[in-house]
Amino acid sequence: MKWDEFFVTGEPMIYGAMASIVLVSLAILVGLTYFKKWGYLWREWLTTVDHKKIGIMYILSALVMLFRGGVDALMMRTQLAGPDMKFLDAQHYNEVFTTHGIIMILFMAMPFIIGLMNVVIPLQIGARDVAFPRLNAVSFWLFFSGAMLFNISFVIGGSPDAGWTAYFPLASLELSPTVGNNFYSIALQIAGIGTLMTGVNFIVTILKMRAPGMKLMRMPMFTWSVLITCVIIVFAFPVLTVALALMMFDRMFGAQFFTMANGGMDMLWANLFWVWGHPEVYIVVLPAFGIYSEIISTFSRKNLYGYKSMVISMVAISLLSFLVWAHHFYTMGHGAMVNGFFSVTTMAIAIPTGVKIFNWLFTLHKGRIQFTTPMLYSLAFIPIFTIGGVTGVMLAMASADYQYHNTMFLVAHFHYVLIPGTVFAVIAGMYYWFPKLFGFRLNERLGKLAFWLIAICFNVTFLPLFFLGLKGMTRRMYTYSASTGFGPLNLLATIGSIGLAIGFAVLVYSIYWSFRYEPRDTTSDPWDARTLEWATHSPVPEYNFAVTPNVKSLDAFWFWKKDKQPLFEDKIEEIHMPNNNGQPFVLGVIFFFFGFFMIFSWWTPAIISGIAIVVMLAVRSFERDHGRHISVKEINKTEQQLRGDKA
Amino acid sequence: MKIDKTLPLEYQTEENSNRIFGFWIFLGAEIVLFSTLFAVYFTLWTRSGTGPSAAEIFQIKPVLLETFLLLTSSFTCGLAIHAMRLGMKKPFMTFMAITLLLGLGFLGIEIYEFVTYVHEGATLQTSAFLSSLFVLLGTHGAHVTMGLLWGSGIMIQTQREGFTHDTANKSFIFSLYWHFLDVVWIFIFSFVYLKGLM
């Protein structure tokens, strides 16, 4: 392979991106050296097995990916702002919408959700850490190396360009001959293994490590939602693993799974992809429902309405999520019976979702509502998400779907579901749990400004797309002529997207501003909340709780505060904690190189790094690390410091 | 670390009992993985294009031998864990060694079978049927290979340390994995080979 094939060439914007990548990397290296932070970075972050720090790293990566995916979105909106724009060519536009989709779903929404899970779940159930802290670090570093691998594709080798769904035969070697879709199959595979491990880890954590007395039906709703999500992860992600592996065999080893000759079946890919892909939608939206449940109940000063029905409806959604995949391709023509079946199951999902919406409304009913930033996002979510849901039922009807299929109507629908459903939720969750991690709130004034910009501009951006879709504008078309009449609404959407970008800029600025100027919170429970994570100090000490809480009811912390129901009854004892370790990070780095060599079919280095992975597993197996103990004296000292006692 | 002496050695610490539970969930994910591969195989197995069909390449003899070796290895693996529960190190080591040797024999025949197929012009690239066959069998074979490496590592550790919480836990989890591969093979034997030969 020649160098000019290795690096992507010929696009001034990509040269600019290359230069900025090199400059930013240099700046980080120089900065770390100048401020002598290498040791700090290694000891406190790269080798950490602490669920809180891993959570923070997930969320930071998600914010970076939000920026990358957001830039992709702005480029698309610029290209579509008017008829016959020449900002991007067709190929570049294909690459941009492909990476936008994958990055936003797999490298932004997923890690943001998993980051919040990491931060909150052990605290909510009164545990010291997750069940397998080391595995948790492995999960993070696999996700991270997958994300980095996917992101370098736009300067090295070329991005995937067959859409985020990578349908065959378009994604086959014959029709997509660059390494772009190799990046897709390998990078997603690596990140996917990490996600699967997270699923296993959190199921064990939630089922086995709850504080004494916290029965299943006393778990906070966010914990419930994460438990159900992890079950979906464990049952859905192996399907993606297989699908991506078959794609790899087709593209790199000449197998015939999805080809058009020798018996291959291109539809098989679409089926496998969506058997994973539809549950994936619920993987990112169910935890969001959990976050909203916590926030709405906290800021309505009421317990959550219909706790049991919330749980039952989430279980129902998780079952139905595996029975609806074919609604993504009604138009491929598998007959009236099949389409009918999937229509019915799809529409049935509206029932448990509707139950949840009404439960939130009834929680608000007669509550003493406080309009904090997280609450504003939750309140905006309900009506906007309902629009997304109702248009979803429209799309669910197979016969009508022939009209909407692959138009901008669909694009508007899933943005109306995913942005209020997931993005609003993770932002609300970040605002809500931020003081727990850092000991101060994010500034409310800036937060509300960002909220109004985001909420209004979101609608300005995506509402026009419904009408463009109904008028016949298909998705993924890189340009249109003036005679179509698509121009004005597209311009409106583009203006909205700029507003959305400004909203996110304000949001990031509010984080910076709050770090510098926001007064520190000394109460450790700034929102007067209900669940256990607020019962320990903020920022949380590494062992989470000096004494394991004894849970006697749902919302035990609330009743401890209000009714003096006892919560911490035991004496402080020695605490057993896992040691930090650099192996997960090293494993992530090796996986990165292994993936890279595989993508370019450089077999010798690929085999060497493959062996290195097996060696790392053996090293772990032969190692004996039983963690360390924190003495009672040390705990007392930390607790006194966190309480602010003078020595 | 809390130790519950009433439980078998491999379950005694909380961490280790969580590991066993976690591995069961992981096996759940593995079931989905193999189910997907089976689904792909059943979708494609009659689609042999211009290449040979299942009945033309399958031979019952090596497959029967493979089945015999792997089923026996599952039995000896069970005996090894039984020996471990009784605290008998030498029988444990012997049965583990027999298990791994039988696994190695299985793998040898599978590789021989693959080589034969390729010699007959039935390769991964020939047809959708053969792609799905090779990937299904290959995934199972790769799992067996992984098991051989893993099991050898555990034998070395047990030789050095005797039965500790660590080694007992690892051995038990390994046995779950090994029995699981046996179950998958029963499905491959019945629904790939026997069905293909009918």
Coordinates of N, CA and C in Angstrom, one line a residue, chain A residues 131-132 196-197 200 203-204 207-209 234-236 238-239 241-242 246 249-250 253-257 262-265 268 272 576 614 617-618 620-626 629, chain B residues 1 14-15 17-19 21-22 25-26 28-29 32-33 36-37 40 43-44 47-50 124-129 131-132 135 146 149-150 153 156-157 160-161 166-167 170:
Chain A
A131 N -19.0 -5.4 41.0 CA -18.6 -6.8 41.3 C -17.2 -7.1 40.9
F132 N -16.8 -6.6 39.7 CA -15.5 -6.9 39.1 C -14.8 -5.6 38.7
L196 N -20.3 -5.7 26.4 CA -20.8 -7.0 26.9 C -20.3 -7.2 28.3
M197 N -19.0 -7.0 28.5 CA -18.5 -7.2 29.8 C -19.1 -6.3 30.8
V200 N -22.4 -7.9 31.9 CA -22.2 -9.0 32.8 C -21.9 -8.4 34.2
I203 N -24.9 -6.7 36.0 CA -26.0 -7.6 36.4 C -25.5 -8.3 37.8
V204 N -24.3 -8.7 37.8 CA -23.8 -9.3 39.1 C -23.8 -8.3 40.2
L207 N -27.4 -7.7 41.3 CA -28.1 -8.8 41.9 C -27.4 -9.3 43.2
K208 N -26.1 -9.1 43.3 CA -25.4 -9.7 44.4 C -24.8 -8.7 45.4
M209 N -24.7 -7.4 45.1 CA -24.0 -6.5 46.0 C -24.8 -5.4 46.6
V234 N -26.7 -8.2 27.4 CA -26.1 -9.6 27.4 C -26.8 -10.4 26.3
F235 N -28.0 -10.1 26.0 CA -28.7 -10.9 25.0 C -28.6 -10.3 23.6
A236 N -28.3 -9.0 23.5 CA -28.3 -8.4 22.2 C -26.9 -8.3 21.6
P238 N -24.1 -10.2 21.7 CA -23.5 -11.3 21.0 C -24.0 -11.4 19.5
V239 N -25.2 -10.9 19.3 CA -25.7 -10.9 17.9 C -24.9 -10.0 17.0
T241 N -21.8 -9.1 17.7 CA -20.5 -9.7 17.6 C -20.5 -10.7 16.4
V242 N -21.5 -11.5 16.3 CA -21.5 -12.4 15.1 C -21.7 -11.7 13.8
L246 N -19.0 -11.9 10.8 CA -19.4 -12.4 9.4 C -19.0 -11.3 8.4
F249 N -15.4 -11.6 7.9 CA -15.0 -12.7 7.0 C -15.4 -12.5 5.6
D250 N -16.5 -11.8 5.3 CA -16.9 -11.5 3.9 C -15.9 -10.5 3.3
F253 N -11.8 -12.1 4.2 CA -11.4 -13.4 3.9 C -12.2 -14.1 2.8
G254 N -13.0 -13.2 2.1 CA -13.7 -13.7 0.9 C -14.8 -14.7 1.2
A255 N -15.4 -14.7 2.4 CA -16.5 -15.6 2.6 C -17.8 -15.1 1.9
Q256 N -18.8 -15.9 1.9 CA -20.0 -15.6 1.0 C -21.3 -15.4 1.8
F257 N -21.2 -14.8 3.0 CA -22.4 -14.7 3.8 C -23.4 -13.8 3.1
N262 N -23.1 -17.3 -5.2 CA -22.7 -18.5 -4.4 C -23.6 -18.7 -3.2
G263 N -24.8 -18.3 -3.3 CA -25.7 -18.6 -2.2 C -25.8 -17.6 -1.1
G264 N -25.0 -16.5 -1.2 CA -25.1 -15.5 -0.1 C -26.4 -14.8 0.0
M265 N -26.7 -14.2 1.1 CA -28.0 -13.6 1.3 C -27.8 -12.2 1.9
L268 N -29.7 -11.2 5.1 CA -29.3 -11.8 6.4 C -28.6 -10.7 7.3
L272 N -29.7 -9.6 11.0 CA -28.8 -9.7 12.2 C -28.6 -8.3 12.8
H576 N -12.2 -3.6 52.6 CA -11.3 -4.3 51.6 C -11.6 -3.6 50.3
V614 N -3.4 -12.8 24.1 CA -3.5 -14.1 24.9 C -2.5 -14.0 26.1
L617 N -3.9 -12.2 28.9 CA -4.9 -13.0 29.6 C -4.2 -13.9 30.6
A618 N -3.1 -14.5 30.1 CA -2.3 -15.5 30.9 C -1.7 -14.7 32.1
R620 N -2.8 -12.2 33.6 CA -3.9 -11.9 34.6 C -4.2 -13.2 35.4
S621 N -4.2 -14.4 34.6 CA -4.6 -15.6 35.3 C -3.6 -16.0 36.3
F622 N -2.3 -15.8 36.1 CA -1.2 -16.2 37.0 C -1.0 -15.2 38.1
E623 N -1.6 -14.0 38.0 CA -1.4 -13.0 39.0 C -2.2 -13.3 40.3
R624 N -1.6 -13.0 41.4 CA -2.4 -13.1 42.7 C -2.5 -11.7 43.3
D625 N -3.6 -11.1 43.2 CA -3.7 -9.7 43.8 C -5.0 -9.7 44.6
H626 N -4.9 -9.7 45.9 CA -6.1 -9.8 46.7 C -6.5 -8.5 47.3
H629 N -6.4 -3.4 52.4 CA -7.4 -3.1 53.4 C -7.2 -1.6 53.9
Chain B
M1 N -11.7 -10.0 54.2 CA -12.5 -10.8 53.3 C -13.3 -11.8 54.1
E14 N -16.8 -14.1 48.9 CA -17.9 -13.5 48.2 C -17.5 -13.2 46.7
E15 N -16.2 -12.7 46.6 CA -15.7 -12.4 45.3 C -15.8 -13.6 44.3
S17 N -17.6 -16.3 44.7 CA -19.0 -16.8 44.3 C -19.6 -15.8 43.3
N18 N -19.3 -14.5 43.4 CA -19.7 -13.6 42.3 C -19.1 -14.0 41.0
R19 N -17.9 -14.4 41.0 CA -17.2 -14.8 39.7 C -18.0 -15.9 39.1
F21 N -21.2 -16.7 39.5 CA -22.4 -16.2 39.0 C -22.2 -15.4 37.7
G22 N -21.2 -14.6 37.7 CA -20.9 -13.8 36.5 C -20.6 -14.6 35.3
I25 N -23.7 -15.9 33.7 CA -24.3 -14.9 32.8 C -23.5 -14.8 31.5
F26 N -22.2 -14.9 31.6 CA -21.4 -14.8 30.4 C -21.7 -16.0 29.5
G28 N -24.6 -17.3 29.3 CA -25.9 -16.9 28.7 C -25.6 -16.1 27.4
A29 N -24.6 -15.2 27.4 CA -24.2 -14.5 26.2 C -23.6 -15.4 25.2
V32 N -26.3 -17.1 23.3 CA -26.9 -16.2 22.2 C -25.9 -16.2 21.0
L33 N -24.6 -16.1 21.3 CA -23.6 -16.1 20.2 C -23.8 -17.4 19.4
T36 N -27.0 -17.5 17.4 CA -27.0 -16.7 16.2 C -26.2 -17.4 15.1
L37 N -25.1 -18.0 15.4 CA -24.4 -18.8 14.4 C -25.2 -19.9 13.8
V40 N -27.7 -18.5 11.5 CA -27.1 -18.2 10.2 C -26.9 -19.5 9.4
T43 N -30.1 -20.8 8.0 CA -30.6 -20.0 6.9 C -29.8 -20.3 5.6
L44 N -28.6 -20.6 5.7 CA -27.7 -20.7 4.5 C -27.4 -22.2 4.1
R47 N -27.9 -23.4 0.7 CA -27.5 -22.5 -0.3 C -26.1 -22.7 -0.7
S48 N -25.8 -23.8 -1.4 CA -24.4 -24.2 -1.6 C -23.9 -23.7 -3.0
G49 N -24.7 -22.9 -3.7 CA -24.3 -22.4 -5.0 C -23.7 -23.4 -5.9
T50 N -22.5 -23.2 -6.4 CA -21.9 -24.1 -7.4 C -21.1 -25.1 -6.6
L124 N -13.9 -21.8 2.6 CA -14.7 -20.7 3.2 C -15.3 -19.9 2.1
Q125 N -14.5 -19.7 1.0 CA -14.9 -18.8 -0.1 C -15.9 -19.5 -1.1
T126 N -16.1 -20.8 -1.0 CA -16.8 -21.5 -2.1 C -18.3 -21.1 -2.1
S127 N -19.0 -21.2 -1.0 CA -20.4 -20.9 -1.0 C -20.9 -20.4 0.4
A128 N -22.1 -19.9 0.4 CA -22.6 -19.4 1.7 C -22.7 -20.6 2.7
F129 N -23.2 -21.7 2.2 CA -23.2 -22.9 3.1 C -21.9 -23.2 3.7
S131 N -19.3 -21.2 4.0 CA -18.9 -20.1 4.9 C -19.5 -20.2 6.3
S132 N -20.8 -20.5 6.3 CA -21.5 -20.6 7.6 C -21.0 -21.9 8.4
V135 N -17.4 -21.1 9.8 CA -17.4 -20.2 10.9 C -18.1 -20.7 12.1
M146 N -9.0 -22.2 23.1 CA -8.9 -21.3 24.2 C -8.9 -22.1 25.5
L149 N -5.6 -23.9 26.4 CA -4.6 -23.0 26.9 C -5.0 -22.6 28.4
W150 N -6.3 -22.3 28.6 CA -6.8 -21.9 29.9 C -6.6 -23.1 30.9
G153 N -3.0 -23.6 31.9 CA -2.6 -22.6 32.9 C -3.1 -23.0 34.3
I156 N -1.1 -25.8 35.9 CA 0.2 -25.3 36.4 C 0.0 -24.6 37.7
Q157 N -1.0 -23.8 37.8 CA -1.3 -23.0 39.1 C -1.6 -24.0 40.2
R160 N 1.4 -25.8 41.5 CA 2.2 -24.9 42.4 C 1.6 -24.7 43.7
E161 N 0.3 -24.4 43.7 CA -0.3 -23.8 44.9 C -1.2 -24.8 45.6
D166 N -8.4 -19.5 45.1 CA -8.2 -19.1 43.7 C -8.2 -20.3 42.7
T167 N -7.4 -21.3 43.0 CA -7.3 -22.4 42.0 C -8.6 -23.1 42.0
K170 N -11.1 -21.1 39.9 CA -10.7 -21.1 38.4 C -11.1 -22.5 37.8

